[in-house]
Short mmCIF file of C-alpha atoms and ligand atoms in Angstrom, two decimals:
data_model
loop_
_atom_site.label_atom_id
_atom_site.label_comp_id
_atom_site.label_asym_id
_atom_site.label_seq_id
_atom_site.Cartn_x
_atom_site.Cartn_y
_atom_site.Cartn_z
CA UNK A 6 67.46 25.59 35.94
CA UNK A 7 69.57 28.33 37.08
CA UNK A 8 69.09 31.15 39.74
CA UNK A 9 70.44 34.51 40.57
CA UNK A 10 72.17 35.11 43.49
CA UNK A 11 72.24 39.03 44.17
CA UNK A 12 73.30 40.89 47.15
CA UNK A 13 72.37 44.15 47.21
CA UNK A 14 73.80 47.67 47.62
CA UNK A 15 76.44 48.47 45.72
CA UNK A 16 76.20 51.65 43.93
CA UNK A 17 76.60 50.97 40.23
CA UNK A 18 79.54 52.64 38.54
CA UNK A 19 80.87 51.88 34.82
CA UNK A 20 80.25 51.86 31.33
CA UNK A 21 77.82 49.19 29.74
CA UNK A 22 76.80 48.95 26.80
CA UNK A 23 73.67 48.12 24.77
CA UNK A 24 72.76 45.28 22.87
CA UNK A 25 71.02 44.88 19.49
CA UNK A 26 67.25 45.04 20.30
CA UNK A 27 65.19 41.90 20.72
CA UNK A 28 61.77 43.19 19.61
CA UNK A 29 63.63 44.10 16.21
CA UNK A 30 65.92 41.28 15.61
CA UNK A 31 63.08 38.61 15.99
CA UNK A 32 60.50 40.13 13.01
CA UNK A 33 64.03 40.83 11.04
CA UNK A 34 64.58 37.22 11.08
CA UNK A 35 61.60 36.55 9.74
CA UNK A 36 61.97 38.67 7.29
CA UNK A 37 64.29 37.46 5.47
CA UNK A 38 61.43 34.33 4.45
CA UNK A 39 60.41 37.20 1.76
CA UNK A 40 63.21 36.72 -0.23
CA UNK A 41 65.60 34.31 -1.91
CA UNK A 42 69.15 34.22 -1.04
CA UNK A 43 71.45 34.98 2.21
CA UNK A 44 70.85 37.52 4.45
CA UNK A 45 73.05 39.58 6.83
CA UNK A 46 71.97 40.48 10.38
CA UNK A 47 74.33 42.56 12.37
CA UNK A 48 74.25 43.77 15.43
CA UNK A 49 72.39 40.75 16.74
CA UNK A 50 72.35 39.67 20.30
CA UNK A 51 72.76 36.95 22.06
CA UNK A 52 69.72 35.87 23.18
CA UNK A 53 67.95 32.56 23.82
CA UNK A 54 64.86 33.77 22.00
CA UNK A 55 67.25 34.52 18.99
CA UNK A 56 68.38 31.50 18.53
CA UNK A 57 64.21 29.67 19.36
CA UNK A 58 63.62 31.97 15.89
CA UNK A 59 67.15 30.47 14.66
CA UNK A 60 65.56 26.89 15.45
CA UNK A 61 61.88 28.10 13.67
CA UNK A 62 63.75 29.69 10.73
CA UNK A 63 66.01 25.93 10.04
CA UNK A 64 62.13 24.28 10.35
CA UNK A 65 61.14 26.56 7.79
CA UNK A 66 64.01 24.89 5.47
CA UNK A 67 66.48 28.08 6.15
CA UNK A 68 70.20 27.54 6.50
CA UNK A 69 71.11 29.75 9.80
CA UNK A 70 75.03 30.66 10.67
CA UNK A 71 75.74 32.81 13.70
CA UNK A 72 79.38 34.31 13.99
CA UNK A 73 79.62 36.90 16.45
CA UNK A 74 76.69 39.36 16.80
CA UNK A 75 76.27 38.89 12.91
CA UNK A 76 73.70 36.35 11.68
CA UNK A 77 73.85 34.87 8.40
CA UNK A 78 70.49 33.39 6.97
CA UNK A 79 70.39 31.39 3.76
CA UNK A 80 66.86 30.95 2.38
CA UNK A 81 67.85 29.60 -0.97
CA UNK A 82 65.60 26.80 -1.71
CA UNK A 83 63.61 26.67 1.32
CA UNK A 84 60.18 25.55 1.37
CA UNK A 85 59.04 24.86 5.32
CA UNK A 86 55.67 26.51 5.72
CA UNK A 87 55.09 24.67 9.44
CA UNK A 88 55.37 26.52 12.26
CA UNK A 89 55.26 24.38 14.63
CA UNK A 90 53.60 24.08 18.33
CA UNK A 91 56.90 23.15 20.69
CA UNK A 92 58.19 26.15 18.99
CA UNK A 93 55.32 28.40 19.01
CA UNK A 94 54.64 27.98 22.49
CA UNK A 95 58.32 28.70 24.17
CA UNK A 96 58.34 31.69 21.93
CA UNK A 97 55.03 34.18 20.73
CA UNK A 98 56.86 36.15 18.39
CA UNK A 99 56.98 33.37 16.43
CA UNK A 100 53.81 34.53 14.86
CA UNK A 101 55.62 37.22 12.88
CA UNK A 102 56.43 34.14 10.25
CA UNK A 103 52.94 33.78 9.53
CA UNK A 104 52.87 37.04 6.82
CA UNK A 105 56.09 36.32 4.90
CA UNK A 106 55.03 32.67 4.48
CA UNK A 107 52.09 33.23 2.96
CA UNK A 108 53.40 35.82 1.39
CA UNK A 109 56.08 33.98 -0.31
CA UNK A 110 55.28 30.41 -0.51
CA UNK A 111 51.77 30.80 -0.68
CA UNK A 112 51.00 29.23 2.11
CA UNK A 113 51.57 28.79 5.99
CA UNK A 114 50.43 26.88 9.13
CA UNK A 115 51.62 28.29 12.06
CA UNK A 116 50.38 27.32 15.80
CA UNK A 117 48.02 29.14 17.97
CA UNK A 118 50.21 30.91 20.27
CA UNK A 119 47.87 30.51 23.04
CA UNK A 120 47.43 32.73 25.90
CA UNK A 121 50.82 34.00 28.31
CA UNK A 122 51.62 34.74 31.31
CA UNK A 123 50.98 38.70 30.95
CA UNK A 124 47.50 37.74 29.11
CA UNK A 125 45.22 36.76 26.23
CA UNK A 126 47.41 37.78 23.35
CA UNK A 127 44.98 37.24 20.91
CA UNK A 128 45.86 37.28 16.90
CA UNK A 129 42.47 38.41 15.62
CA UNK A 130 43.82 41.44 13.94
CA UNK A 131 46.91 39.63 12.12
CA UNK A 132 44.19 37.12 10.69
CA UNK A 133 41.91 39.64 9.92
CA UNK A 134 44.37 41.85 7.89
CA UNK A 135 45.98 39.10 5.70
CA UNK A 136 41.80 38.05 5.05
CA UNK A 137 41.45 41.32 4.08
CA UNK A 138 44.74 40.47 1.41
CA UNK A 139 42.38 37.63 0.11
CA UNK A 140 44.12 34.70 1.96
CA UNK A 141 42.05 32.07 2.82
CA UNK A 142 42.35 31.58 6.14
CA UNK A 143 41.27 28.36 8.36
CA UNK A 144 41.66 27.53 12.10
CA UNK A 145 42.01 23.77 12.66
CA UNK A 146 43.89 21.77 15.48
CA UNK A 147 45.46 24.37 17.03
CA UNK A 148 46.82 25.67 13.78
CA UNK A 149 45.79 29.04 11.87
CA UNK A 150 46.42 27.66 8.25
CA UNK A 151 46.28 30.14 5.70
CA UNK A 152 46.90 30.33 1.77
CA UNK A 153 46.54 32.47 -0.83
CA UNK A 154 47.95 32.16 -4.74
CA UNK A 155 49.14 35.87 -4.24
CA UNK A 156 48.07 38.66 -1.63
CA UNK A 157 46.08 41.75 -2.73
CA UNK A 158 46.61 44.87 -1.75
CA UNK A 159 43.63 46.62 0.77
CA UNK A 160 43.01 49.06 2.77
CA UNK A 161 42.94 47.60 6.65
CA UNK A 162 42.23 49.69 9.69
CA UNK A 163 43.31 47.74 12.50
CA UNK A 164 41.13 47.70 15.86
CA UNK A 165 43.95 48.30 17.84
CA UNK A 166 47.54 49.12 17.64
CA UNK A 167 49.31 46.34 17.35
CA UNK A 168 53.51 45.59 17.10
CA UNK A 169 53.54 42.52 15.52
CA UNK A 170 50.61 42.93 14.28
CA UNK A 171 51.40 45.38 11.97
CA UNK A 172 54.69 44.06 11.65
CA UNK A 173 53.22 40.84 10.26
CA UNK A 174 51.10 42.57 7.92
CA UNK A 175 53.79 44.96 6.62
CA UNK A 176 55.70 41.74 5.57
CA UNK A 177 52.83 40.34 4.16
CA UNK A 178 51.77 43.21 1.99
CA UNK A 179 55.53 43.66 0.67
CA UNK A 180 54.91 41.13 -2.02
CA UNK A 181 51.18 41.70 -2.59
CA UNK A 182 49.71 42.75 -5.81
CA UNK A 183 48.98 46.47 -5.84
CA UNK A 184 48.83 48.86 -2.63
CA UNK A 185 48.23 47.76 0.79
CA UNK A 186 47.37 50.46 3.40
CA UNK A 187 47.76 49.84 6.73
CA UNK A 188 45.61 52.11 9.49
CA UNK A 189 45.99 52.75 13.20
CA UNK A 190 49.10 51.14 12.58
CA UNK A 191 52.29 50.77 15.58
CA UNK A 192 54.58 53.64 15.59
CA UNK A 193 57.22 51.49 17.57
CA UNK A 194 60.81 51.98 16.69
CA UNK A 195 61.20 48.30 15.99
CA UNK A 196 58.49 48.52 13.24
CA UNK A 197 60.58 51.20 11.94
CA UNK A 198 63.93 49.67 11.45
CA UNK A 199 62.17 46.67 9.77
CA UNK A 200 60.53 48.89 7.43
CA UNK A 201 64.41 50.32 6.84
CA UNK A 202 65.84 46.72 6.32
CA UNK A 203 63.02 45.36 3.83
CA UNK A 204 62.96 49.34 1.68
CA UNK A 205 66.38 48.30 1.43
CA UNK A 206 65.92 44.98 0.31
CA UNK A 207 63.52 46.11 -2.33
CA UNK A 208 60.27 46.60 -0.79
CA UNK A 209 58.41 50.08 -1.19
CA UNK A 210 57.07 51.14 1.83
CA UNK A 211 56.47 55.04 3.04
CA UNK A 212 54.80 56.14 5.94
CA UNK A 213 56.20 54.12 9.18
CA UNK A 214 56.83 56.39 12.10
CA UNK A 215 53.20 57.22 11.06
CA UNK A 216 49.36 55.63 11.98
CA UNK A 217 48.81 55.36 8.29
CA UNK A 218 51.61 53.08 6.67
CA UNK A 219 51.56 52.52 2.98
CA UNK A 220 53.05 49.81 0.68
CA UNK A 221 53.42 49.17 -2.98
CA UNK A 222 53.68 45.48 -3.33
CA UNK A 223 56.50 44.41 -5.33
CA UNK A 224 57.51 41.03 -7.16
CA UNK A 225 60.33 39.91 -5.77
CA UNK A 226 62.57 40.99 -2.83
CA UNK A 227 66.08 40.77 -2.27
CA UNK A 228 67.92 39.35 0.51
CA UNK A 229 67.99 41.77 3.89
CA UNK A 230 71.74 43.45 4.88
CA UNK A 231 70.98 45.64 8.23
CA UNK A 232 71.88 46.36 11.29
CA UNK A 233 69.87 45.82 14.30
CA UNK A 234 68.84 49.12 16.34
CA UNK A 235 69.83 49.18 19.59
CA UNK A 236 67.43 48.09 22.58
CA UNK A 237 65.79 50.75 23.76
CA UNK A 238 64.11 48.72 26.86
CA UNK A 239 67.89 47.01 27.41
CA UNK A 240 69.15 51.18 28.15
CA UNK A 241 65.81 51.93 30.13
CA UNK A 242 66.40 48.68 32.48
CA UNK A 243 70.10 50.05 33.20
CA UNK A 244 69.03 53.96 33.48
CA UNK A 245 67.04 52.33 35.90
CA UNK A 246 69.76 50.66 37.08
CA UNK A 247 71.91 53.00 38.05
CA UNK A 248 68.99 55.23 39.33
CA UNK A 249 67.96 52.60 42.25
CA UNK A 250 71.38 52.17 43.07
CA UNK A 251 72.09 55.99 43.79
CA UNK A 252 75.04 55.34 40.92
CA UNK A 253 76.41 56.37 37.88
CA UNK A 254 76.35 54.36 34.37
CA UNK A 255 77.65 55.36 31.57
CA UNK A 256 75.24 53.66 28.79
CA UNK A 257 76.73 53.56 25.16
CA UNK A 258 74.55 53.28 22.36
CA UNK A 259 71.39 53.81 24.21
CA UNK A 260 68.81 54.96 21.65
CA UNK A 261 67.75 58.12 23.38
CA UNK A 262 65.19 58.83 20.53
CA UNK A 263 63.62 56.39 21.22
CA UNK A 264 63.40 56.75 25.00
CA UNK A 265 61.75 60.01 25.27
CA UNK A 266 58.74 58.89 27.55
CA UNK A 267 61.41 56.46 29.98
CA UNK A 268 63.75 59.60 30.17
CA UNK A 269 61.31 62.09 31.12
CA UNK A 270 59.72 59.90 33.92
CA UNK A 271 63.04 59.32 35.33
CA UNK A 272 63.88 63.16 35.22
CA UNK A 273 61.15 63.45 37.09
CA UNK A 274 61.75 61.02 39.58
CA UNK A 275 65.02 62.82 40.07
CA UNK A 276 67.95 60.77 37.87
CA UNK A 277 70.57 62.86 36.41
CA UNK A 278 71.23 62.81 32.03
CA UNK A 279 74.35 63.57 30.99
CA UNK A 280 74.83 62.90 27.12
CA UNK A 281 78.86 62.24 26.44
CA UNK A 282 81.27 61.20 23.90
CA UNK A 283 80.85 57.74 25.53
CA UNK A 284 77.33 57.29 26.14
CA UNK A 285 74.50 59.06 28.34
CA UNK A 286 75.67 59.04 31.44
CA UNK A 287 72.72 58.11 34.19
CA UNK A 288 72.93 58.81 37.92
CA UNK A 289 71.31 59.43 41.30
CA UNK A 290 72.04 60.86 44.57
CA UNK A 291 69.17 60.32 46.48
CA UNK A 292 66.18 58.40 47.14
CA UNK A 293 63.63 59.12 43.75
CA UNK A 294 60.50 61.13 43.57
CA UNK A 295 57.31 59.09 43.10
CA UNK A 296 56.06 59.69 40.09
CA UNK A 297 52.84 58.49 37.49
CA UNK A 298 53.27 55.96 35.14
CA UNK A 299 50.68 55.37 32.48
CA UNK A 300 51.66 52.82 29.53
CA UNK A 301 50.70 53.50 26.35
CA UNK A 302 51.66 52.45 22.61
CA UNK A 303 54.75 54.43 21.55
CA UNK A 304 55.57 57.23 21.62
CA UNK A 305 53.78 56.24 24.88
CA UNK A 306 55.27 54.96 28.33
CA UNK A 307 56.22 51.61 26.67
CA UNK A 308 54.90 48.47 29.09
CA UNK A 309 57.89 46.38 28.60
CA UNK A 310 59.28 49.63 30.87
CA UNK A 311 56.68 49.14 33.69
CA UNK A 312 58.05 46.66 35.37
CA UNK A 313 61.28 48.06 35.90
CA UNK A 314 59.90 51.39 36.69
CA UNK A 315 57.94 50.16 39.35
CA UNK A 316 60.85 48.60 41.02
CA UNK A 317 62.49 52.25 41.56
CA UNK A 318 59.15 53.57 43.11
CA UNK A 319 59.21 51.05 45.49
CA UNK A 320 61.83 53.45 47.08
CA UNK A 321 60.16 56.66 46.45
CA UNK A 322 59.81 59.34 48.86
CA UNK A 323 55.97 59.09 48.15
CA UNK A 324 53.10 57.11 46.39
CA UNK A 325 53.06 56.73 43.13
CA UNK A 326 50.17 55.46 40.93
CA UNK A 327 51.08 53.18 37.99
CA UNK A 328 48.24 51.41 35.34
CA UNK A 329 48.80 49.37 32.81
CA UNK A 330 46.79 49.61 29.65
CA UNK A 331 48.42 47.18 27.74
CA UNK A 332 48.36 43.47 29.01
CA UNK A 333 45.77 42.93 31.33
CA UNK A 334 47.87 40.37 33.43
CA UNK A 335 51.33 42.50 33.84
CA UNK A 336 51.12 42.75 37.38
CA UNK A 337 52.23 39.83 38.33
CA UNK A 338 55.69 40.68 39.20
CA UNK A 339 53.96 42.76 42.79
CA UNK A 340 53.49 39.84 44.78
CA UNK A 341 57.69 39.46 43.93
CA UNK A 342 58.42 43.02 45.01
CA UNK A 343 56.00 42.91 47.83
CA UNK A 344 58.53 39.54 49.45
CA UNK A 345 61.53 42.27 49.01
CA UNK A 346 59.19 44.85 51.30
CA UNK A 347 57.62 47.00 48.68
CA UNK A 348 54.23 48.23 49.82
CA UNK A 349 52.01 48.19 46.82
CA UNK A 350 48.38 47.95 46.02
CA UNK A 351 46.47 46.79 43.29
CA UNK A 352 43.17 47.64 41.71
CA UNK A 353 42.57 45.99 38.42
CA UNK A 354 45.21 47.34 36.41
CA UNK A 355 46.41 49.93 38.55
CA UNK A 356 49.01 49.83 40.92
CA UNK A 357 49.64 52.29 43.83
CA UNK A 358 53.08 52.39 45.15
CA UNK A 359 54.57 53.42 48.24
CA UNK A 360 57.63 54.14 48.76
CA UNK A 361 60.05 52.40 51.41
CA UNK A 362 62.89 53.34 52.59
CA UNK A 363 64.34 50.32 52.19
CA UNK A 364 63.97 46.73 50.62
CA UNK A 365 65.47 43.34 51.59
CA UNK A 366 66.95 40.41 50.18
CA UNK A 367 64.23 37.67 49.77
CA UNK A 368 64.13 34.10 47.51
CA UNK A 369 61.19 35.30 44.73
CA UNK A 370 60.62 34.13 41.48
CA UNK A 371 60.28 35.57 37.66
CA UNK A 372 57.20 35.23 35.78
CA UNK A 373 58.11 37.07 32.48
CA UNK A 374 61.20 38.47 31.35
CA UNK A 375 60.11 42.18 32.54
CA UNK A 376 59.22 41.34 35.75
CA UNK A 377 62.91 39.44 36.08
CA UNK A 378 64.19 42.73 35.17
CA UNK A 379 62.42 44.45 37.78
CA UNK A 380 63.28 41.23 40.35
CA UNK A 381 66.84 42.30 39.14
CA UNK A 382 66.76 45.86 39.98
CA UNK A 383 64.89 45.55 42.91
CA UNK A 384 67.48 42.90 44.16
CA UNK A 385 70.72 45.29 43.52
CA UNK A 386 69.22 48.02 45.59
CA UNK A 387 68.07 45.67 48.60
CA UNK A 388 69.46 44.89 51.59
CA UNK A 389 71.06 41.32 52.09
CA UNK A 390 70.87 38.82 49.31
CA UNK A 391 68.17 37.76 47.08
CA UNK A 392 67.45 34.64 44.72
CA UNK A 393 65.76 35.03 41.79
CA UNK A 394 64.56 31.62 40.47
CA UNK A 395 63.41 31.03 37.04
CA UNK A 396 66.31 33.52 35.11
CA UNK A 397 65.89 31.74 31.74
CA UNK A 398 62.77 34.50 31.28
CA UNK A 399 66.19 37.31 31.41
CA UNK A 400 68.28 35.02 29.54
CA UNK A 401 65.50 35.19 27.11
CA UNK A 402 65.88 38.70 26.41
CA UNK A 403 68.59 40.34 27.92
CA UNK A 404 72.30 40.01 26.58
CA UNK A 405 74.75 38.55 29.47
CA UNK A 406 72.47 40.91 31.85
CA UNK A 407 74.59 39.37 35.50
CA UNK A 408 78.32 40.12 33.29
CA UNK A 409 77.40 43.54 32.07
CA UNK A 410 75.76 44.31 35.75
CA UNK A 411 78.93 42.79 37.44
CA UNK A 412 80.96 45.16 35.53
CA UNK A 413 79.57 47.75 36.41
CA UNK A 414 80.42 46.91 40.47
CA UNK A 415 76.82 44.30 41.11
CA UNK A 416 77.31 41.40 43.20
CA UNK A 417 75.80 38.57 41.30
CA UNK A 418 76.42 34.73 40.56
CA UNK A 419 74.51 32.29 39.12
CA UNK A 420 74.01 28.80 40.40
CA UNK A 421 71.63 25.38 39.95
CA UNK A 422 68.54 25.89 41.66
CA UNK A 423 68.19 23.56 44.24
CA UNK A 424 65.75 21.29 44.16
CA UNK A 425 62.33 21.60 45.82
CA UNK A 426 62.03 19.87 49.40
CA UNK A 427 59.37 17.03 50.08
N1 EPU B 509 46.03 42.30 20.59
C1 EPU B 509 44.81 41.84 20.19
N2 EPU B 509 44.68 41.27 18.95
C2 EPU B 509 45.74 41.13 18.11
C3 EPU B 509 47.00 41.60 18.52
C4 EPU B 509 47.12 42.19 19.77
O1 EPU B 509 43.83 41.96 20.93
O2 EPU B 509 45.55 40.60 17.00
C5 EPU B 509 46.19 42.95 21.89
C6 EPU B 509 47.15 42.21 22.83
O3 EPU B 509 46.49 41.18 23.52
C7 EPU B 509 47.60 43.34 23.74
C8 EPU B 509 47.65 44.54 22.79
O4 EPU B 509 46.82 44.20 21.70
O5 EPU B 509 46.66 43.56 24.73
C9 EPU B 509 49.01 44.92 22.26
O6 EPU B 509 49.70 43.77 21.85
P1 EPU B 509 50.77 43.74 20.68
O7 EPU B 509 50.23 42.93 19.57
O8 EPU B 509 51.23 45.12 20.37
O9 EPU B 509 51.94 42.96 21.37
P2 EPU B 509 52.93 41.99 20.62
O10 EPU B 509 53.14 42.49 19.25
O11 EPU B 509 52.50 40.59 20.79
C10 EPU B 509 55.15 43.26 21.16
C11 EPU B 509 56.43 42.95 21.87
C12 EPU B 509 56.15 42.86 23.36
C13 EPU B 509 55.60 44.21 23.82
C14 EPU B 509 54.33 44.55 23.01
C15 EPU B 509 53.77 45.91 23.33
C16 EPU B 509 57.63 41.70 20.22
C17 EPU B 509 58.20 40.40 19.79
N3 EPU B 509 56.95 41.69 21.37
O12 EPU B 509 54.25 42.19 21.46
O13 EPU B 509 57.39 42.62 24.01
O14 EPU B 509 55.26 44.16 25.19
O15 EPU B 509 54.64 44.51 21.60
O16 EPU B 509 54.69 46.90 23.09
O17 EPU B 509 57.83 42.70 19.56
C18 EPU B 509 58.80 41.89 25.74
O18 EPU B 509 59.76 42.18 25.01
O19 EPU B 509 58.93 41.62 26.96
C19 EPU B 509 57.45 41.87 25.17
C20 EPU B 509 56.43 41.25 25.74
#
């Protein structure tokens, strides 16, 4: 297992640039389950969770080439319909095969994801909506097994907004018989540029961007040719970035559309926008203004921002109050900043902040790939050197996140972790 070796303060100053976006490339792949034939993924980064769906998809009988950032995925004659458990377990989003398959092959069996470290993460509402579709649905061994000849349309109003959730049942409905309306329904980008890929692959669905998402099942879909949106959390971490540091990054392709809650909050706390040719350039002069931080589902504050966000108050002028409504257990990485000399409290799901003036290099650990993030940020403004153990949680979602930082003037490496004493 590697570690992160960071010594901190060095202003940022460069150019990076954003990566195709995780939380859209993973329900892509699945995707392409719905049809027959090879499918073309661009824009794809290189990520180890990509390539734990790659692994899934090859179970599932698909044929999966990766050249470049482009992904190539052959589903002619596949017939897997076994997700299973090692696979399930490194990765959640797994889940989001559980809709095509059934879908297409009429059946599935797909692992319990289980719980994780930011919480519960129940399924309910996935199961629920596809039972709505008529699918016959069991839970046995650890496995949710469903079936169904073909899916029928309904009308499902989901309890609670849901990403791959609704993501799942989007897929599913694609290739149900008749019309499939889906209610309280995620508005996330990522939802949206799926819907994109699959209208353009044949499917007929209107609404996304929208609570109330509507689609006309159809026959037969086509293979999927798209590609990726950018990663809208990938440009928040580095805004962030070059906001603790008191630097200046120019970020090209950042999807400011998409960031209009992460912006705003960062205006706020003082960081400096400066759209370009080249990208939006992000910088900071001085220490940030505490500000409030509620998540919420988008066009909320997203939660896979909190993390991160909390890192930069930590060297607020003031106390700042940040809650998570999201995951009940997304706290964790606190305890982490508290080692670097953050003074934060917690209450439930609520976290008051307040400010230092300064934080120092400490060994701490990741939990989740967020919190690494927000070990990551915290580290590059400290003083002295830090050690972030467990970085395969970055590695899982951030592209080359130590080369593009390095780039840009950080002082990381990346070495074994030793082994624990006694
Ligand atoms: N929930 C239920 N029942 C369900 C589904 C969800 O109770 O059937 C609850 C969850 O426990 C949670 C809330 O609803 O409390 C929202 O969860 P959601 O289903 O929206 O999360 P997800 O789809 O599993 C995706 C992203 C996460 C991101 C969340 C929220 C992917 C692959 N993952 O997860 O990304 O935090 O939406 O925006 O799209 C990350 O990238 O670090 C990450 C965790």
């Amino acid at each position: 297992m590697d570690r992160l070796v960071i010594e901190g303060g060095h202003p940022l100053v460069g150019r990076v640039r954003v990566s195709g976006a995780k939380n859209a490339t993973l329900p892509l792949m699945c995707a392409t389950l719905l049809g027959s034939g090879r499918s073309h993924l661009r824009n794809v980064p290189d990520l180890r969770d990509v390539r734990t769906m790659g692994k899934l998809l090859g179970v599932l009988g698909a044929r999966v080439d990766a050249k470049g950032d482009e992904l190539f995925i052959d589903t002619v004659g596949a017939e897997g319909v076994e997700a299973p458990y090692d696979l399930v377990k490194t990765m959640r989003a797994s889940v989001v095969c559980l809709g095509p398959l059934v879908a297409k092959r009429g059946q599935a069996r797909v692992s319990l994801p289980g719980g994780c470290a930011i919480g519960e993460r129940p399924i309910d509402q996935h199961l629920k909506g596809l039972s709505a579709m008529g699918a016959k649905i069991e839970l046995t061994g650890g496995y949710v097994v469903a079936s169904a000849k073909r899916l029928k349309g309904a009308d499902i109003t989901m309890d609670l907004v849901t990403v791959t959730g609704t993501e799942n049942l989007m897929m599913a409905a694609v290739l149900a018989k008749g019309t499939t309306t889906l209610r309280n329904a995620a508005r996330e980008p990522e939802v949206m540029d799926l819907a994109r890929a699959l209208n353009a692959a044949g499917a007929r669905i209107s609404g996304v961007g929208t609570a109330t998402i509507v689609i006309k099942g159809v026959d037969e879909m086509g293979p999927l040719d798209h590609a990726v949106m950018a990663d809208r959390i990938e440009a928040g971490t580095y805004m962030v970035a070059a906001g603790i540091t008191r630097g200046e990054l120019t970020i090209a392709e950042a999807p400011l559309e998409h960031l209009t809650a992460v912006v705003g909050k960062l205006k706020e706390a003082g960081l400096r926008f400066q759209q370009t040719p080249k990208g939006v350039v992000v910088s900071a002069r001085r220490a940030p203004r505490p500000v409030h931080v509620i998540t919420g589902p988008y066009p909320g504050f997203p939660t896979d921002m909190q993390a991160q966000i909390m890192a930069l108050m930590a060297l607020s002028t003031g106390s700042s109050v940040i809650q998570e409504t999201i995951f009940e257990n997304r706290l964790m990485h606190t305890s982490e900043l508290r080692r670097l000399g953050a003074s934060i409290e917690v209450t439930g799901s609520t976290a008051v902040v307040k400010g230092a003036r300064r934080l120092h290099g400490a060994p701490v650990m990741a939990t989740d790939l967020r919190a690494s993030a927000c070990l990551v940020l915290a580290a590059l403004a400290a003083e002295g050197t830090t050690y972030i153990g467990r970085v395969y949680h970055l590695d899982r979602g951030y592209e080359r996140i130590d080369q593009k930082l390095i780039a840009a003037g950080a002082s990381i490496h990346r070495e074994p972790e030793p082994k624990a004493q006694g």
